[in-house]
mmCIF file of C-alpha atoms in Angstrom:
data_model
loop_
_atom_site.group_PDB
_atom_site.id
_atom_site.type_symbol
_atom_site.label_atom_id
_atom_site.label_comp_id
_atom_site.label_asym_id
_atom_site.label_seq_id
_atom_site.Cartn_x
_atom_site.Cartn_y
_atom_site.Cartn_z
ATOM 1 C CA UNK L 29 13.853 8.300 8.682
ATOM 2 C CA UNK L 30 13.998 10.748 7.573
ATOM 3 C CA UNK L 31 13.476 13.942 5.748
ATOM 4 C CA UNK L 32 13.471 12.803 2.124
ATOM 5 C CA UNK L 33 12.006 9.334 2.459
ATOM 6 C CA UNK L 34 10.115 9.050 5.741
ATOM 7 C CA UNK L 35 9.491 12.660 6.740
ATOM 8 C CA UNK L 36 28.419 -4.718 28.067
ATOM 9 C CA UNK L 37 29.882 -1.718 29.889
ATOM 10 C CA UNK L 38 32.520 -1.734 32.623
ATOM 11 C CA UNK L 39 31.558 -0.541 36.147
ATOM 12 C CA UNK L 40 34.368 2.025 36.211
ATOM 13 C CA UNK L 41 32.948 3.790 33.159
ATOM 14 C CA UNK L 42 29.478 3.927 34.701
ATOM 15 C CA UNK L 43 30.876 5.385 37.915
ATOM 16 C CA UNK L 44 32.834 7.956 35.962
ATOM 17 C CA UNK L 45 29.707 9.093 34.166
ATOM 18 C CA UNK L 46 27.828 9.421 37.445
ATOM 19 C CA UNK L 47 30.642 11.446 38.988
ATOM 20 C CA UNK L 48 30.319 14.092 36.296
ATOM 21 C CA UNK L 49 26.539 14.135 36.440
ATOM 22 C CA UNK L 50 25.191 17.341 37.929
ATOM 23 C CA UNK L 51 27.885 19.843 37.052
ATOM 24 C CA UNK L 52 29.112 19.027 33.558
ATOM 25 C CA UNK L 53 27.341 20.506 30.551
ATOM 26 C CA UNK L 54 25.127 17.909 28.903
ATOM 27 C CA UNK L 55 24.465 17.855 25.182
ATOM 28 C CA UNK L 56 21.751 15.700 23.671
ATOM 29 C CA UNK L 57 21.923 14.414 20.129
ATOM 30 C CA UNK L 58 20.459 11.680 18.005
ATOM 31 C CA UNK L 59 23.805 10.563 16.582
ATOM 32 C CA UNK L 60 27.349 11.032 17.870
ATOM 33 C CA UNK L 61 30.112 10.542 15.301
ATOM 34 C CA UNK L 62 33.677 10.380 16.592
ATOM 35 C CA UNK L 63 36.559 10.816 14.162
ATOM 36 C CA UNK L 64 37.236 13.427 11.491
ATOM 37 C CA UNK L 65 38.084 10.954 8.725
ATOM 38 C CA UNK L 66 36.356 11.068 5.339
ATOM 39 C CA UNK L 67 34.071 8.289 6.598
ATOM 40 C CA UNK L 68 33.360 10.152 9.829
ATOM 41 C CA UNK L 69 32.501 13.417 8.121
ATOM 42 C CA UNK L 70 30.351 11.606 5.548
ATOM 43 C CA UNK L 71 28.494 9.743 8.311
ATOM 44 C CA UNK L 72 27.811 12.988 10.153
ATOM 45 C CA UNK L 73 26.665 14.859 7.039
ATOM 46 C CA UNK L 74 24.314 12.034 5.983
ATOM 47 C CA UNK L 75 22.869 11.681 9.473
ATOM 48 C CA UNK L 76 22.215 15.421 9.643
ATOM 49 C CA UNK L 77 20.770 15.502 6.116
ATOM 50 C CA UNK L 78 18.396 12.723 7.195
ATOM 51 C CA UNK L 79 16.884 15.068 9.756
ATOM 52 C CA UNK L 80 18.626 13.897 12.926
ATOM 53 C CA UNK L 81 20.516 16.156 15.328
ATOM 54 C CA UNK L 82 24.132 15.048 14.939
ATOM 55 C CA UNK L 83 27.399 15.833 16.707
ATOM 56 C CA UNK L 84 30.773 15.266 15.022
ATOM 57 C CA UNK L 85 33.847 15.185 17.239
ATOM 58 C CA UNK L 86 37.415 15.519 16.008
ATOM 59 C CA UNK L 87 40.386 15.380 18.360
ATOM 60 C CA UNK L 88 42.185 17.791 16.053
ATOM 61 C CA UNK L 89 40.784 20.705 14.082
ATOM 62 C CA UNK L 90 40.322 19.074 10.698
ATOM 63 C CA UNK L 91 43.984 19.606 9.881
ATOM 64 C CA UNK L 92 44.011 16.656 7.490
ATOM 65 C CA UNK L 93 41.702 14.113 5.899
ATOM 66 C CA UNK L 94 43.354 11.347 3.929
ATOM 67 C CA UNK L 95 41.166 10.121 1.082
ATOM 68 C CA UNK L 96 41.765 6.425 0.229
ATOM 69 C CA UNK L 97 43.193 5.764 -3.223
ATOM 70 C CA UNK L 98 39.991 3.846 -4.080
ATOM 71 C CA UNK L 99 37.768 6.804 -3.218
ATOM 72 C CA UNK L 100 37.497 8.158 -6.735
ATOM 73 C CA UNK L 101 36.386 4.934 -8.446
ATOM 74 C CA UNK L 102 32.885 6.333 -8.636
ATOM 75 C CA UNK L 103 31.500 9.819 -8.208
ATOM 76 C CA UNK L 104 28.303 9.333 -6.285
ATOM 77 C CA UNK L 105 26.672 10.454 -3.077
ATOM 78 C CA UNK L 106 28.696 12.578 -0.707
ATOM 79 C CA UNK L 107 31.901 12.082 -2.688
ATOM 80 C CA UNK L 108 30.243 13.555 -5.798
ATOM 81 C CA UNK L 109 29.199 16.555 -3.713
ATOM 82 C CA UNK L 110 32.759 16.845 -2.417
ATOM 83 C CA UNK L 111 34.058 16.946 -6.007
ATOM 84 C CA UNK L 112 31.622 19.751 -6.871
ATOM 85 C CA UNK L 113 32.891 21.770 -3.928
ATOM 86 C CA UNK L 114 36.495 21.147 -4.960
ATOM 87 C CA UNK L 115 35.767 22.325 -8.494
ATOM 88 C CA UNK L 116 34.066 25.430 -7.149
ATOM 89 C CA UNK L 117 37.108 26.182 -4.994
ATOM 90 C CA UNK L 118 39.787 25.553 -7.620
ATOM 91 C CA UNK L 119 37.784 26.997 -10.550
ATOM 92 C CA UNK L 120 38.476 24.098 -12.914
ATOM 93 C CA UNK L 121 37.242 20.497 -13.300
ATOM 94 C CA UNK L 122 38.670 17.670 -11.213
ATOM 95 C CA UNK L 123 40.598 15.233 -13.368
ATOM 96 C CA UNK L 124 40.258 11.472 -12.988
ATOM 97 C CA UNK L 125 43.717 11.070 -11.440
ATOM 98 C CA UNK L 126 43.785 14.285 -9.413
ATOM 99 C CA UNK L 127 45.169 13.787 -5.901
ATOM 100 C CA UNK L 128 43.908 15.895 -3.002
ATOM 101 C CA UNK L 129 46.323 16.805 -0.239
ATOM 102 C CA UNK L 130 45.057 15.887 3.253
ATOM 103 C CA UNK L 131 45.017 19.554 4.285
ATOM 104 C CA UNK L 132 43.051 20.618 1.198
ATOM 105 C CA UNK L 133 40.512 17.798 1.632
ATOM 106 C CA UNK L 134 40.086 18.773 5.279
ATOM 107 C CA UNK L 135 39.479 22.410 4.347
ATOM 108 C CA UNK L 136 36.727 21.442 1.904
ATOM 109 C CA UNK L 137 35.029 19.019 4.295
ATOM 110 C CA UNK L 138 35.259 21.392 7.273
ATOM 111 C CA UNK L 139 33.737 24.292 5.334
ATOM 112 C CA UNK L 140 30.965 21.985 4.141
ATOM 113 C CA UNK L 141 30.210 20.527 7.591
ATOM 114 C CA UNK L 142 29.930 24.021 9.070
ATOM 115 C CA UNK L 143 26.976 24.772 6.768
ATOM 116 C CA UNK L 144 24.946 21.590 7.337
ATOM 117 C CA UNK L 145 21.705 21.962 9.256
ATOM 118 C CA UNK L 146 21.320 19.641 12.296
ATOM 119 C CA UNK L 147 25.118 19.154 12.485
ATOM 120 C CA UNK L 148 27.319 20.463 15.303
ATOM 121 C CA UNK L 149 31.085 20.099 14.925
ATOM 122 C CA UNK L 150 33.219 20.019 18.071
ATOM 123 C CA UNK L 151 36.977 20.105 17.539
ATOM 124 C CA UNK L 152 40.064 19.686 19.720
ATOM 125 C CA UNK L 153 38.310 17.254 22.055
ATOM 126 C CA UNK L 154 38.287 13.497 22.480
ATOM 127 C CA UNK L 155 36.100 10.921 24.185
ATOM 128 C CA UNK L 156 37.529 9.917 27.554
ATOM 129 C CA UNK L 157 34.766 7.541 28.677
ATOM 130 C CA UNK L 158 31.615 6.049 27.218
ATOM 131 C CA UNK L 159 28.895 3.832 28.614
ATOM 132 C CA UNK L 160 25.506 2.410 27.652
ATOM 133 C CA UNK L 161 22.622 4.610 28.737
ATOM 134 C CA UNK L 162 19.355 2.756 28.259
ATOM 135 C CA UNK L 163 18.987 2.158 24.511
ATOM 136 C CA UNK L 164 21.547 4.863 23.792
ATOM 137 C CA UNK L 165 24.973 6.004 24.938
ATOM 138 C CA UNK L 166 26.540 8.581 27.225
ATOM 139 C CA UNK L 167 30.036 9.866 26.486
ATOM 140 C CA UNK L 168 32.352 12.115 28.476
ATOM 141 C CA UNK L 169 34.571 14.436 26.480
ATOM 142 C CA UNK L 170 38.009 15.722 27.385
ATOM 143 C CA UNK L 171 36.511 19.189 27.947
ATOM 144 C CA UNK L 172 34.209 17.613 30.579
ATOM 145 C CA UNK L 173 31.088 17.944 28.472
ATOM 146 C CA UNK L 174 28.720 14.976 28.437
ATOM 147 C CA UNK L 175 27.035 13.882 25.228
ATOM 148 C CA UNK L 176 23.917 11.721 25.362
ATOM 149 C CA UNK L 177 23.139 10.130 22.007
ATOM 150 C CA UNK L 178 20.881 7.425 20.642
ATOM 151 C CA UNK L 179 23.582 6.022 18.361
ATOM 152 C CA UNK L 180 27.389 6.222 18.275
ATOM 153 C CA UNK L 181 29.480 5.928 15.113
ATOM 154 C CA UNK L 182 33.150 5.205 15.847
ATOM 155 C CA UNK L 183 35.069 6.539 12.841
ATOM 156 C CA UNK L 184 38.425 6.693 14.596
ATOM 157 C CA UNK L 185 41.381 5.069 12.890
ATOM 158 C CA UNK L 186 42.011 2.558 15.664
ATOM 159 C CA UNK L 187 38.417 2.005 16.889
ATOM 160 C CA UNK L 188 39.399 3.948 19.992
ATOM 161 C CA UNK L 189 35.845 4.587 21.181
ATOM 162 C CA UNK L 190 34.892 0.926 20.778
ATOM 163 C CA UNK L 191 37.832 -0.044 22.973
ATOM 164 C CA UNK L 192 36.721 2.484 25.601
ATOM 165 C CA UNK L 193 33.323 0.802 25.600
ATOM 166 C CA UNK L 194 34.996 -2.624 25.871
ATOM 167 C CA UNK L 195 33.580 -3.632 22.486
ATOM 168 C CA UNK L 196 35.427 -6.007 20.196
ATOM 169 C CA UNK L 197 35.535 -5.045 16.530
ATOM 170 C CA UNK L 198 35.831 -7.979 14.134
ATOM 171 C CA UNK L 199 35.708 -8.476 10.390
ATOM 172 C CA UNK L 200 32.115 -9.112 9.435
ATOM 173 C CA UNK L 201 32.299 -9.957 5.736
ATOM 174 C CA UNK L 202 34.399 -12.295 3.667
ATOM 175 C CA UNK L 203 35.770 -11.632 0.228
ATOM 176 C CA UNK L 204 34.810 -13.928 -2.602
ATOM 177 C CA UNK L 205 37.114 -15.141 -5.315
ATOM 178 C CA UNK L 206 37.259 -13.231 -8.619
ATOM 179 C CA UNK L 207 34.558 -13.961 -11.181
ATOM 180 C CA UNK L 208 32.331 -15.483 -8.511
ATOM 181 C CA UNK L 209 28.666 -14.681 -8.048
ATOM 182 C CA UNK L 210 27.575 -15.330 -4.452
ATOM 183 C CA UNK L 211 23.922 -14.689 -5.308
ATOM 184 C CA UNK L 212 23.015 -17.725 -3.213
ATOM 185 C CA UNK L 213 23.620 -15.454 -0.225
ATOM 186 C CA UNK L 214 20.684 -13.053 -0.330
ATOM 187 C CA UNK L 215 22.527 -10.427 1.690
ATOM 188 C CA UNK L 216 23.386 -8.645 -1.555
ATOM 189 C CA UNK L 217 19.758 -7.443 -1.486
ATOM 190 C CA UNK L 218 20.635 -5.415 1.608
ATOM 191 C CA UNK L 219 23.622 -3.610 0.066
ATOM 192 C CA UNK L 220 24.159 -0.066 1.339
ATOM 193 C CA UNK L 221 27.567 0.879 -0.098
ATOM 194 C CA UNK L 222 29.840 -0.171 -2.905
ATOM 195 C CA UNK L 223 33.137 -1.823 -2.100
ATOM 196 C CA UNK L 224 36.303 -0.875 -3.986
ATOM 197 C CA UNK L 225 37.420 -4.500 -3.984
ATOM 198 C CA UNK L 226 37.387 -6.004 -7.478
ATOM 199 C CA UNK L 227 37.245 -9.473 -5.929
ATOM 200 C CA UNK L 228 33.792 -9.217 -4.395
ATOM 201 C CA UNK L 229 30.684 -9.733 -6.519
ATOM 202 C CA UNK L 230 28.032 -8.405 -6.467
ATOM 203 C CA UNK L 231 29.902 -5.162 -5.774
ATOM 204 C CA UNK L 232 28.059 -4.080 -2.633
ATOM 205 C CA UNK L 233 28.427 -4.258 1.144
ATOM 206 C CA UNK L 234 25.433 -5.697 3.058
ATOM 207 C CA UNK L 235 23.893 -3.714 5.884
ATOM 208 C CA UNK L 236 24.731 -6.499 8.374
ATOM 209 C CA UNK L 237 28.436 -5.751 7.879
ATOM 210 C CA UNK L 238 27.878 -2.398 9.611
ATOM 211 C CA UNK L 239 26.171 -3.851 12.666
ATOM 212 C CA UNK L 240 28.115 -5.044 15.688
ATOM 213 C CA UNK L 241 27.095 -7.190 18.622
ATOM 214 C CA UNK L 242 26.024 -4.166 20.666
ATOM 215 C CA UNK L 243 22.917 -2.179 19.760
ATOM 216 C CA UNK L 244 23.306 1.276 18.258
ATOM 217 C CA UNK L 245 27.096 1.293 18.135
ATOM 218 C CA UNK L 246 28.618 1.310 14.648
ATOM 219 C CA UNK L 247 32.331 0.643 14.154
ATOM 220 C CA UNK L 248 32.419 -1.207 10.825
ATOM 221 C CA UNK L 249 35.775 -0.093 9.466
ATOM 222 C CA UNK L 250 38.438 -2.773 9.435
ATOM 223 C CA UNK L 251 40.559 -4.597 6.868
ATOM 224 C CA UNK L 252 37.401 -5.720 5.040
ATOM 225 C CA UNK L 253 35.453 -2.438 4.996
ATOM 226 C CA UNK L 254 37.557 0.552 3.968
ATOM 227 C CA UNK L 255 36.789 3.920 5.541
ATOM 228 C CA UNK L 256 35.477 5.895 2.557
ATOM 229 C CA UNK L 257 32.789 8.519 2.077
ATOM 230 C CA UNK L 258 30.538 5.754 0.678
ATOM 231 C CA UNK L 259 30.802 3.522 3.743
ATOM 232 C CA UNK L 260 30.576 6.564 5.992
ATOM 233 C CA UNK L 261 27.412 7.715 4.263
ATOM 234 C CA UNK L 262 25.901 4.260 4.778
ATOM 235 C CA UNK L 263 26.776 4.300 8.476
ATOM 236 C CA UNK L 264 25.227 7.753 8.815
ATOM 237 C CA UNK L 265 21.947 6.620 7.241
ATOM 238 C CA UNK L 266 21.785 3.531 9.471
ATOM 239 C CA UNK L 267 22.483 5.576 12.588
ATOM 240 C CA UNK L 268 19.923 8.235 11.625
ATOM 241 C CA UNK L 269 17.262 5.573 11.049
ATOM 242 C CA UNK L 270 17.742 4.183 14.553
ATOM 243 C CA UNK L 271 17.603 7.623 16.144
ATOM 244 C CA UNK L 272 14.658 8.910 14.128
ATOM 245 C CA UNK L 273 12.509 5.865 14.837
ATOM 246 C CA UNK L 274 13.825 5.349 18.383
ATOM 247 C CA UNK L 275 14.731 1.785 17.557
ATOM 248 C CA UNK L 276 17.850 -0.351 17.456
ATOM 249 C CA UNK L 277 20.197 -1.748 14.841
ATOM 250 C CA UNK L 278 18.462 -5.119 15.208
ATOM 251 C CA UNK L 279 15.227 -3.800 13.707
ATOM 252 C CA UNK L 280 16.380 -1.858 10.652
ATOM 253 C CA UNK L 281 14.114 -1.254 7.681
ATOM 254 C CA UNK L 282 16.597 -2.119 4.941
ATOM 255 C CA UNK L 283 14.604 -0.795 1.985
ATOM 256 C CA UNK L 284 13.930 2.499 3.732
ATOM 257 C CA UNK L 285 17.629 2.998 4.451
ATOM 258 C CA UNK L 286 18.575 2.067 0.881
ATOM 259 C CA UNK L 287 15.999 4.486 -0.516
ATOM 260 C CA UNK L 288 17.277 7.257 1.736
ATOM 261 C CA UNK L 289 20.834 6.708 0.541
ATOM 262 C CA UNK L 290 19.833 6.648 -3.122
ATOM 263 C CA UNK L 291 17.792 9.816 -2.690
ATOM 264 C CA UNK L 292 21.058 11.498 -1.715
ATOM 265 C CA UNK L 293 22.841 10.089 -4.758
ATOM 266 C CA UNK L 294 24.587 7.144 -3.133
ATOM 267 C CA UNK L 295 25.443 4.165 -5.348
ATOM 268 C CA UNK L 296 24.653 0.844 -3.671
ATOM 269 C CA UNK L 297 25.699 -1.647 -6.347
ATOM 270 C CA UNK L 298 28.329 -0.799 -8.941
ATOM 271 C CA UNK L 299 28.215 -1.922 -12.547
ATOM 272 C CA UNK L 300 31.138 -1.119 -14.817
ATOM 273 C CA UNK L 301 28.827 -0.598 -17.804
ATOM 274 C CA UNK L 302 26.317 1.752 -16.106
ATOM 275 C CA UNK L 303 27.312 5.402 -15.715
ATOM 276 C CA UNK L 304 26.597 7.150 -12.413
ATOM 277 C CA UNK L 305 24.665 9.859 -14.274
ATOM 278 C CA UNK L 306 22.578 7.426 -16.333
ATOM 279 C CA UNK L 307 18.971 8.642 -16.240
ATOM 280 C CA UNK L 308 17.817 5.133 -15.347
ATOM 281 C CA UNK L 309 20.590 4.361 -12.856
ATOM 282 C CA UNK L 310 18.170 4.244 -9.915
ATOM 283 C CA UNK L 311 15.810 1.831 -11.674
ATOM 284 C CA UNK L 312 18.774 -0.427 -12.441
ATOM 285 C CA UNK L 313 19.909 -0.179 -8.807
ATOM 286 C CA UNK L 314 16.428 -1.097 -7.570
ATOM 287 C CA UNK L 315 16.051 -4.137 -9.825
ATOM 288 C CA UNK L 316 19.631 -5.268 -9.170
ATOM 289 C CA UNK L 317 18.980 -5.155 -5.421
ATOM 290 C CA UNK L 318 15.938 -7.386 -5.860
ATOM 291 C CA UNK L 319 17.951 -10.004 -7.756
ATOM 292 C CA UNK L 320 15.406 -10.235 -10.563
ATOM 293 C CA UNK L 321 18.166 -9.249 -12.972
ATOM 294 C CA UNK L 322 21.650 -10.289 -11.885
ATOM 295 C CA UNK L 323 25.001 -8.919 -12.942
ATOM 296 C CA UNK L 324 27.851 -10.887 -14.446
ATOM 297 C CA UNK L 325 31.487 -10.838 -13.353
ATOM 298 C CA UNK L 326 34.084 -11.014 -16.115
ATOM 299 C CA UNK L 327 37.832 -10.586 -15.599
ATOM 300 C CA UNK L 328 37.513 -8.543 -12.435
ATOM 301 C CA UNK L 329 34.681 -6.336 -13.676
ATOM 302 C CA UNK L 330 30.965 -6.481 -12.977
ATOM 303 C CA UNK L 331 28.466 -5.913 -15.789
ATOM 304 C CA UNK L 332 24.733 -5.271 -15.937
ATOM 305 C CA UNK L 333 24.663 -5.694 -19.735
ATOM 306 C CA UNK L 334 21.862 -3.177 -20.350
ATOM 307 C CA UNK L 335 21.605 -3.882 -24.086
ATOM 308 C CA UNK L 336 21.423 -7.680 -23.795
ATOM 309 C CA UNK L 337 18.234 -9.699 -24.139
ATOM 310 C CA UNK L 338 16.407 -11.813 -21.559
ATOM 311 C CA UNK L 339 15.033 -15.346 -21.562
ATOM 312 C CA UNK L 340 12.077 -16.496 -19.483
ATOM 313 C CA UNK L 341 14.313 -19.097 -17.841
ATOM 314 C CA UNK L 342 16.609 -16.321 -16.563
ATOM 315 C CA UNK L 343 13.900 -14.417 -14.704
ATOM 316 C CA UNK L 344 11.383 -17.143 -13.842
ATOM 317 C CA UNK L 345 12.726 -18.141 -10.401
ATOM 318 C CA UNK L 346 13.447 -14.653 -9.035
ATOM 319 C CA UNK L 347 10.144 -13.243 -10.338
ATOM 320 C CA UNK L 348 8.280 -16.113 -8.640
ATOM 321 C CA UNK L 349 9.847 -15.075 -5.324
ATOM 322 C CA UNK L 350 8.130 -11.708 -5.604
ATOM 323 C CA UNK L 351 4.911 -12.954 -7.217
ATOM 324 C CA UNK L 352 3.874 -16.559 -6.617
ATOM 325 C CA UNK L 353 1.009 -16.217 -9.081
ATOM 326 C CA UNK L 354 3.489 -15.460 -11.874
ATOM 327 C CA UNK L 355 4.205 -19.194 -12.105
ATOM 328 C CA UNK L 356 0.933 -19.539 -14.015
ATOM 329 C CA UNK L 357 2.165 -17.023 -16.603
ATOM 330 C CA UNK L 358 5.493 -18.807 -16.981
ATOM 331 C CA UNK L 359 3.727 -22.142 -17.604
ATOM 332 C CA UNK L 360 2.132 -20.634 -20.694
ATOM 333 C CA UNK L 361 5.038 -18.486 -21.864
ATOM 334 C CA UNK L 362 8.502 -19.670 -22.873
ATOM 335 C CA UNK L 363 10.916 -17.517 -24.809
ATOM 336 C CA UNK L 364 14.642 -17.404 -25.502
ATOM 337 C CA UNK L 365 14.337 -13.671 -26.193
ATOM 338 C CA UNK L 366 11.524 -12.077 -24.246
ATOM 339 C CA UNK L 367 9.745 -9.441 -26.335
ATOM 340 C CA UNK L 368 8.398 -6.100 -25.152
ATOM 341 C CA UNK L 369 4.888 -7.418 -25.734
ATOM 342 C CA UNK L 370 5.596 -10.471 -23.542
ATOM 343 C CA UNK L 371 7.153 -8.235 -20.886
ATOM 344 C CA UNK L 372 4.025 -6.099 -20.730
ATOM 345 C CA UNK L 373 1.918 -9.269 -20.626
ATOM 346 C CA UNK L 374 3.871 -10.459 -17.588
ATOM 347 C CA UNK L 375 3.531 -7.073 -15.895
ATOM 348 C CA UNK L 376 -0.233 -7.018 -16.568
ATOM 349 C CA UNK L 377 -0.568 -10.492 -15.072
ATOM 350 C CA UNK L 378 1.399 -9.674 -11.913
ATOM 351 C CA UNK L 379 0.114 -6.135 -11.339
ATOM 352 C CA UNK L 380 -3.476 -6.818 -12.464
ATOM 353 C CA UNK L 381 -3.296 -4.234 -15.223
ATOM 354 C CA UNK L 382 -5.238 -4.089 -18.478
ATOM 355 C CA UNK L 383 -4.531 -2.859 -21.986
ATOM 356 C CA UNK L 384 -4.317 0.703 -20.692
ATOM 357 C CA UNK L 385 -0.752 -0.201 -19.708
ATOM 358 C CA UNK L 386 0.200 -0.402 -23.398
ATOM 359 C CA UNK L 387 -1.014 3.161 -23.948
ATOM 360 C CA UNK L 388 0.737 4.378 -20.806
ATOM 361 C CA UNK L 389 4.063 2.841 -21.849
ATOM 362 C CA UNK L 390 3.750 4.080 -25.434
ATOM 363 C CA UNK L 391 3.055 7.635 -24.265
ATOM 364 C CA UNK L 392 5.767 7.711 -21.590
ATOM 365 C CA UNK L 393 8.474 5.721 -23.400
ATOM 366 C CA UNK L 394 10.883 8.611 -23.978
ATOM 367 C CA UNK L 395 9.444 11.065 -21.420
ATOM 368 C CA UNK L 396 8.540 9.655 -18.003
ATOM 369 C CA UNK L 397 10.302 6.311 -18.578
ATOM 370 C CA UNK L 398 13.279 7.966 -20.315
ATOM 371 C CA UNK L 399 13.954 4.965 -22.525
ATOM 372 C CA UNK L 400 16.012 5.258 -25.728
ATOM 373 C CA UNK L 401 14.822 4.382 -29.217
ATOM 374 C CA UNK L 402 11.240 3.704 -30.247
ATOM 375 C CA UNK L 403 8.630 1.526 -28.614
ATOM 376 C CA UNK L 404 8.145 -1.590 -30.743
ATOM 377 C CA UNK L 405 6.272 -4.366 -28.883
ATOM 378 C CA UNK L 406 7.408 -7.035 -31.367
ATOM 379 C CA UNK L 407 11.131 -6.717 -30.792
ATOM 380 C CA UNK L 408 13.143 -8.361 -27.954
ATOM 381 C CA UNK L 409 13.221 -6.369 -24.724
ATOM 382 C CA UNK L 410 16.621 -5.248 -23.422
ATOM 383 C CA UNK L 411 17.715 -5.674 -19.817
ATOM 384 C CA UNK L 412 17.594 -1.900 -19.406
ATOM 385 C CA UNK L 413 14.029 -1.706 -20.706
ATOM 386 C CA UNK L 414 12.908 -4.641 -18.568
ATOM 387 C CA UNK L 415 14.483 -3.059 -15.465
ATOM 388 C CA UNK L 416 12.772 0.287 -16.050
ATOM 389 C CA UNK L 417 9.362 -1.219 -16.861
ATOM 390 C CA UNK L 418 9.406 -3.709 -13.978
ATOM 391 C CA UNK L 419 10.598 -1.057 -11.546
ATOM 392 C CA UNK L 420 7.889 1.381 -12.631
ATOM 393 C CA UNK L 421 4.881 -0.934 -12.790
ATOM 394 C CA UNK L 422 5.621 -3.973 -10.582
ATOM 395 C CA UNK L 423 7.846 -2.267 -7.989
ATOM 396 C CA UNK L 424 9.471 -5.343 -6.485
ATOM 397 C CA UNK L 425 11.938 -3.123 -4.613
ATOM 398 C CA UNK L 426 9.052 -2.086 -2.376
ATOM 399 C CA UNK L 427 8.900 -5.619 -0.932
ATOM 400 C CA UNK L 428 10.696 -5.557 2.429
ATOM 401 C CA UNK L 429 13.682 -7.748 3.211
ATOM 402 C CA UNK L 430 15.218 -8.699 6.541
ATOM 403 C CA UNK L 431 18.894 -8.291 7.461
ATOM 404 C CA UNK L 432 19.673 -11.597 5.729
ATOM 405 C CA UNK L 433 18.008 -10.430 2.517
ATOM 406 C CA UNK L 434 15.044 -12.774 2.878
ATOM 407 C CA UNK L 435 11.755 -11.374 1.564
ATOM 408 C CA UNK L 436 9.258 -10.308 4.225
ATOM 409 C CA UNK L 437 5.573 -10.764 3.469
#
């Protein structure tokens, strides 16, 4: 993408576009976002932050933005930035149960959007026609301007733009029952936004849920995917990726999009026992998205259990997926409580490291690795320590996955 990480159409619509060609003002953009909802604004801000020229259209003038009741479950990504701006405006901290009026939320978002580089906001206009234009799209606005964009994000409440393009919007994910762990479906590895639903575990929405049948047109919001800043931010990163690399939604680089989102503070998998501001939150996110360490659902909550211990049986199968040669190590090593020494032995075996790794870990334990307590190789390793060490020295998150979450070699 992108600055931080990787600096069928009806005949009538086509005719309408051609009729305006030649005398209407044409605007070119990488991403066109339609709809001034919290999801729409978040999509536009993320797309622009990712280095892509973006246009946000609102049929009103940002008079109101209704934030879903689930919005404040976590303070991460664009929503966390929104909270900071609210606190700056009201001069006191936002409380957990504070409710924002639609007009106040709109004022904050509008002022923010007006300052974002690469983002143009056009208000008091609507899309009157839209048609496929090569790999991208061409839209006619009610003010007779024409916008040519690589990707369209329909953030309208009723999927109005999708209906103009004769596209059918359907539910693309299914909820699981409480206390279930659908880890058999590897799509969790492609998660790009947390879901507020307490009935879906792991608590993440796969990237495929954002992709429709038509290339480079995103309209994911329905009864399954709630329009929030988190889902909007995900849509913005996906759209920006396609525009930046001049590709389509069928050829997404999942890990690159996930990394871009996390670099802007987005939370991709939620654990009820890991704070958003935890210094090792990103390492936990990375390892969780590989499936090497899996969460546990209990009574409607999802836990990472950072202080718990690990057995070799727990990690053997997922580690083998990322390193086939690790099976030799597991043949010779069995433990109910994996020690720090055994963890480093496994890392040395997989990453072809020597005893210098021990010195590196000892020196960086509380500094670069930011791990609590003292380094004692004889004691059992915690899930937090394993996640940080594996993320730093094995880097399984760097292994690419396809849209189904299958590892790509």
